[in-house]
PDB file of C-alpha atoms in Angstrom:
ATOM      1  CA  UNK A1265     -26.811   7.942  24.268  1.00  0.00           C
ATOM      2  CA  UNK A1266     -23.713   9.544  25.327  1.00  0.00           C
ATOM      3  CA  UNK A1267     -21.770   6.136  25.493  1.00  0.00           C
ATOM      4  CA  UNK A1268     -22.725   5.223  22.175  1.00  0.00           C
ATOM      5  CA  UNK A1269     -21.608   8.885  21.088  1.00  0.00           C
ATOM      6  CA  UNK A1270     -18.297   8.390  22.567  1.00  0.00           C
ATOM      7  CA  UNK A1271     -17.511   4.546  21.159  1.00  0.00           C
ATOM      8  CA  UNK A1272     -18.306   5.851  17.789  1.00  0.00           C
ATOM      9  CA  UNK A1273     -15.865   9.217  18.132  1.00  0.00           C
ATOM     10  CA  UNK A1274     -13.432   6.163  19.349  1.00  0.00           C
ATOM     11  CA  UNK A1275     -13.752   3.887  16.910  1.00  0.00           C
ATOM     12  CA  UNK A1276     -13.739   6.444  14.099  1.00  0.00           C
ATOM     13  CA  UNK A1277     -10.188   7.940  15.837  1.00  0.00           C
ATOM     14  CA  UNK A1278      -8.704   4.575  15.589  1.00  0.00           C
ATOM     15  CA  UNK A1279      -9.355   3.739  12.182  1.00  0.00           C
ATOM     16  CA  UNK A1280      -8.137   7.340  10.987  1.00  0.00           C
ATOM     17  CA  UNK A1281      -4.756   6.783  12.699  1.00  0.00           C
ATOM     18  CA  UNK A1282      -4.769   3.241  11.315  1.00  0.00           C
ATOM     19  CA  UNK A1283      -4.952   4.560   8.018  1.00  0.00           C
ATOM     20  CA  UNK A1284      -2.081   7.799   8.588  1.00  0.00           C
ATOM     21  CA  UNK A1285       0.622   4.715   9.459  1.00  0.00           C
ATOM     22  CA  UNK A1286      -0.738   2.801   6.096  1.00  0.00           C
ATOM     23  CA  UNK A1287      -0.459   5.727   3.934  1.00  0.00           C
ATOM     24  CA  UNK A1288       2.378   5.265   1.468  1.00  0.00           C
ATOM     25  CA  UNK A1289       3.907   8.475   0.305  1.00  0.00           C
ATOM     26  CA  UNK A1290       5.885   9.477  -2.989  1.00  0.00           C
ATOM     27  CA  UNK A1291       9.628   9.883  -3.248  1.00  0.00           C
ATOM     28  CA  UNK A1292       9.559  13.923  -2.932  1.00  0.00           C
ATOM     29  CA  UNK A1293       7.244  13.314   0.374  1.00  0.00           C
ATOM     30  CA  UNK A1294       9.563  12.466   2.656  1.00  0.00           C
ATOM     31  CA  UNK A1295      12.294  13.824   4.367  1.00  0.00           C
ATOM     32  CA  UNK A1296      15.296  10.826   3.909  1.00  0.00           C
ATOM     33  CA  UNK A1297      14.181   8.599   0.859  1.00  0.00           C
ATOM     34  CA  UNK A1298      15.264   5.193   1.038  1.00  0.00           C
ATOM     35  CA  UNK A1299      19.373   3.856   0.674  1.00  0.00           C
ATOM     36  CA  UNK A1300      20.226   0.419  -1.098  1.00  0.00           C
ATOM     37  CA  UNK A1301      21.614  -1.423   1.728  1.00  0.00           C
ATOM     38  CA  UNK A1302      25.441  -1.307   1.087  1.00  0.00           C
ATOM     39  CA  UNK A1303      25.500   2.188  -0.795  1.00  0.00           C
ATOM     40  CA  UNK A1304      25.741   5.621   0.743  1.00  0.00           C
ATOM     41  CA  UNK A1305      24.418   8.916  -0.133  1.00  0.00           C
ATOM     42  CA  UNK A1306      27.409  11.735  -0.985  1.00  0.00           C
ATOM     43  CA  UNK A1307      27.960  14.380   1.439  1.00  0.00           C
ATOM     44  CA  UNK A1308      26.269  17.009   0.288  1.00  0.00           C
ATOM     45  CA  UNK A1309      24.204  15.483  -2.683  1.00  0.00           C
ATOM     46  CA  UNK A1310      20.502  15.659  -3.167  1.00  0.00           C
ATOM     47  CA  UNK A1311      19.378  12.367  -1.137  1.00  0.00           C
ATOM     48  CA  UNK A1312      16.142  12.632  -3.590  1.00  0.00           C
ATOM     49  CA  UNK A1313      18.076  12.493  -6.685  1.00  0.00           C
ATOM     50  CA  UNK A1314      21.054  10.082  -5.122  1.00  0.00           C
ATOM     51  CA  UNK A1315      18.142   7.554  -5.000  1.00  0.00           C
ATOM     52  CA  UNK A1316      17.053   7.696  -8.115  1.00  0.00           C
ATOM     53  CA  UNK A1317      20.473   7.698  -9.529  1.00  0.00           C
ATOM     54  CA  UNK A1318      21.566   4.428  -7.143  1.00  0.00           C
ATOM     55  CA  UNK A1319      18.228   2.688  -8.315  1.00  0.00           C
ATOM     56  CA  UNK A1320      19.262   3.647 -12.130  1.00  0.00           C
ATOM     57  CA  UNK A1321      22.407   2.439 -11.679  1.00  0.00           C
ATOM     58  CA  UNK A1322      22.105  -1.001 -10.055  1.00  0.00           C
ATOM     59  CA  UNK A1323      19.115  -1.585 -13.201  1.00  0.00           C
ATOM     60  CA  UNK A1324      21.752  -0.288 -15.642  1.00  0.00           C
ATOM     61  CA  UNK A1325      23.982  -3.345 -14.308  1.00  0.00           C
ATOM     62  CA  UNK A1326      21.839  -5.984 -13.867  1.00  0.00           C
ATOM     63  CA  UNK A1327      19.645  -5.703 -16.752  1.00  0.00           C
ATOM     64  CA  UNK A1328      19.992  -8.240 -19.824  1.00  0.00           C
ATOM     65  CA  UNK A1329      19.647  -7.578 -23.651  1.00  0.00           C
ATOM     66  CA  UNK A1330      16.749  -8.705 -25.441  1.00  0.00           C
ATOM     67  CA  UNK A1331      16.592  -9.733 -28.419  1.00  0.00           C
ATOM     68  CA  UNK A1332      13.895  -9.530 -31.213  1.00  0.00           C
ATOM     69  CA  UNK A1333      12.979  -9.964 -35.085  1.00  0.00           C
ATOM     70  CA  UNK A1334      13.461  -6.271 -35.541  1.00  0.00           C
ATOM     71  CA  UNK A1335      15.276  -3.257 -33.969  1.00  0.00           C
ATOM     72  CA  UNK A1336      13.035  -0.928 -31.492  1.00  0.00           C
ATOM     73  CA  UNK A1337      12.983   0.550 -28.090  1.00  0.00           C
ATOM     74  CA  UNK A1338      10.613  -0.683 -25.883  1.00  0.00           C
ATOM     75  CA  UNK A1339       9.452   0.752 -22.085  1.00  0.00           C
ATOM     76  CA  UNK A1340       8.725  -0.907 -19.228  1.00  0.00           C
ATOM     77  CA  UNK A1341       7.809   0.607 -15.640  1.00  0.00           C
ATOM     78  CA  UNK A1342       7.350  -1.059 -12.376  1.00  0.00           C
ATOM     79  CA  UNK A1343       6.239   0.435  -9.112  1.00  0.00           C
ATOM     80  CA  UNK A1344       7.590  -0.816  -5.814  1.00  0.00           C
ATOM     81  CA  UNK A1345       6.595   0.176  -2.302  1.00  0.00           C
ATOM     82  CA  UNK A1346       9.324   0.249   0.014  1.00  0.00           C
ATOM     83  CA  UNK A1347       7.754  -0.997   3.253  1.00  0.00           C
ATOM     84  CA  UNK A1348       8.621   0.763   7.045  1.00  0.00           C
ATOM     85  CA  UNK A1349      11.369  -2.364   7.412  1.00  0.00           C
ATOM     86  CA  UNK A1350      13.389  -1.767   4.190  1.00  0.00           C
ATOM     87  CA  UNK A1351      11.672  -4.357   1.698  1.00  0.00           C
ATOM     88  CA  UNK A1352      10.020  -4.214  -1.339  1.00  0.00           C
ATOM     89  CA  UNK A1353       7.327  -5.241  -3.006  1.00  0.00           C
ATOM     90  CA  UNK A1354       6.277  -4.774  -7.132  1.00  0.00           C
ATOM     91  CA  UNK A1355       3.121  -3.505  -6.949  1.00  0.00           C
ATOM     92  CA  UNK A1356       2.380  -2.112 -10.437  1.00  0.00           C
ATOM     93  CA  UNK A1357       3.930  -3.098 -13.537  1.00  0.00           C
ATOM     94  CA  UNK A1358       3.579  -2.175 -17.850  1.00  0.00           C
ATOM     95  CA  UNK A1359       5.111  -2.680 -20.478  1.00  0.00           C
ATOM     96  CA  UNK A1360       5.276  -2.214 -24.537  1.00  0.00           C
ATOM     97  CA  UNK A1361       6.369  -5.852 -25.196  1.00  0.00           C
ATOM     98  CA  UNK A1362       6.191  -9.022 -23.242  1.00  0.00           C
ATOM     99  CA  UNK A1363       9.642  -9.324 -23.455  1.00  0.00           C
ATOM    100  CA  UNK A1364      10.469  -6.319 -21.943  1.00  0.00           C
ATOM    101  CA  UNK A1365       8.102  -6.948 -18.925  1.00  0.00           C
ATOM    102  CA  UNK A1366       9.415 -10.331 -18.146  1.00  0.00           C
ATOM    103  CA  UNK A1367      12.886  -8.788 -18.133  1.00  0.00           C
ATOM    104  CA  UNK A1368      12.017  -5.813 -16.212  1.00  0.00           C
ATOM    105  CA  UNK A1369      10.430  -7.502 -13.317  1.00  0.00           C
ATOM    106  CA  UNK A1370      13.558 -10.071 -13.476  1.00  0.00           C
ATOM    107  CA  UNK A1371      15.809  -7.473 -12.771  1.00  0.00           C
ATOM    108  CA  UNK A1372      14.055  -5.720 -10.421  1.00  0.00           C
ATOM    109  CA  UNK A1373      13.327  -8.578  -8.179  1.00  0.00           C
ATOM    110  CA  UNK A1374      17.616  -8.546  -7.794  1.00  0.00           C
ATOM    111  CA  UNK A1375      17.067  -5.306  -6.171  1.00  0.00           C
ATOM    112  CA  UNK A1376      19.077  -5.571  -2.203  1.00  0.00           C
ATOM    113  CA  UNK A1377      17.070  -4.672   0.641  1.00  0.00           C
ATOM    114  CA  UNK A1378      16.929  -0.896   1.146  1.00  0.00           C
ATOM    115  CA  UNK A1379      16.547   1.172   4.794  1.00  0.00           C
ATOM    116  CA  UNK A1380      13.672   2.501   4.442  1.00  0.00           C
ATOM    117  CA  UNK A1381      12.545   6.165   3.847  1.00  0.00           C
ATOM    118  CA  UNK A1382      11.525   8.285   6.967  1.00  0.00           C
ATOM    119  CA  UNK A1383       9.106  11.370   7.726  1.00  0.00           C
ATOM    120  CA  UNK A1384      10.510  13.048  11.166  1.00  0.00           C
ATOM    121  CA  UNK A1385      12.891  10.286  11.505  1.00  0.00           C
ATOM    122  CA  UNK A1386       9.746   7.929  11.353  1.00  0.00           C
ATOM    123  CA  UNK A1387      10.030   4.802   9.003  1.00  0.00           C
ATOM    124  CA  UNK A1388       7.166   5.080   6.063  1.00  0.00           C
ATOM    125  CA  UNK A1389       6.044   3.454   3.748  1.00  0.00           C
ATOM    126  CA  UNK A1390       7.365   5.037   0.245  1.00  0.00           C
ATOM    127  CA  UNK A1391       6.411   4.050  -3.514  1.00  0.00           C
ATOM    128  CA  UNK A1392       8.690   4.712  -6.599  1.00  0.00           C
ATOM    129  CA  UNK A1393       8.268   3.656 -10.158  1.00  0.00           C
ATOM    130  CA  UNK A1394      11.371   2.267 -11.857  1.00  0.00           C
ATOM    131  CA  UNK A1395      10.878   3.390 -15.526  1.00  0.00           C
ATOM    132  CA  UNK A1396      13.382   0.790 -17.985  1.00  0.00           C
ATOM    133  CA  UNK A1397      13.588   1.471 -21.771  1.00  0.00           C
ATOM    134  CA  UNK A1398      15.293  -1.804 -23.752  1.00  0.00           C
ATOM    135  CA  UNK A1399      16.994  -1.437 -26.976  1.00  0.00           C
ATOM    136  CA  UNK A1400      15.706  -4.534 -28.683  1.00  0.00           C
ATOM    137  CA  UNK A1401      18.407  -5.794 -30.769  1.00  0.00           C
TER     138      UNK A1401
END
């Protein structure tokens, strides 16, 4: 009785700390969010917000103009998870239009490689969700 007591107080150990390293945490969980490979945060700036900003601006470049039948803003968000090695992957995405959508995951697939975030210096997984609003033209 007391061996099958102690395999089960194993087993159930081992899956909890498989599930800790598979846990994927939000941008304001962790201590370094991620960096664009080839950018740097400035000295001194909110890492959290530098993110966020870098993100915004490499979409701002690389997005394309649609164009529709009548004039109107339309969203689009899309949720990557930066995994422990620096890629991506979309995991989530919406949209008002189909338009929008197919342009939105188009640009976001040009994303770079990132470094990815860290918890005590301790790569982690880390989701963020890339909101995009289109002036359709």
């Amino acid at each position: 009785m007391k061996y099958i007591f102690l395999f089960i107080l194993t087993l159930s150990t081992y899956n909890y700390s498989i599930g800790q390293n598979d846990k994927v945490y939000d941008l304001f969980e962790v201590d370094a969010p991620p960096l664009l490979i080839g950018q740097t945060f400035k000295k001194d700036a909110n890492q959290h917000q530098e993110f966020k900003k870098n993100i915004y601006d490499f979409i701002k470049k690389n997005v394309s103009i649609i164009t529709g039948k009548k004039t109107s803003f339309e969203k689009a968000f899309v949720e990557i998870i930066i995994n422990k090695n620096g890629d991506y992957v979309i995991s989530k995405s919406s949209a008002t239009n189909k338009k929008a959508l197919k342009e939105a995951l188009k640009t976001v697939k040009k994303l770079p490689k990132f470094s990815p975030a860290k918890i005590n210096g301790e790569p982690v997984k880390m989701k963020f969700i890339i909101p995009i609003t289109f002036n359709i033209i």
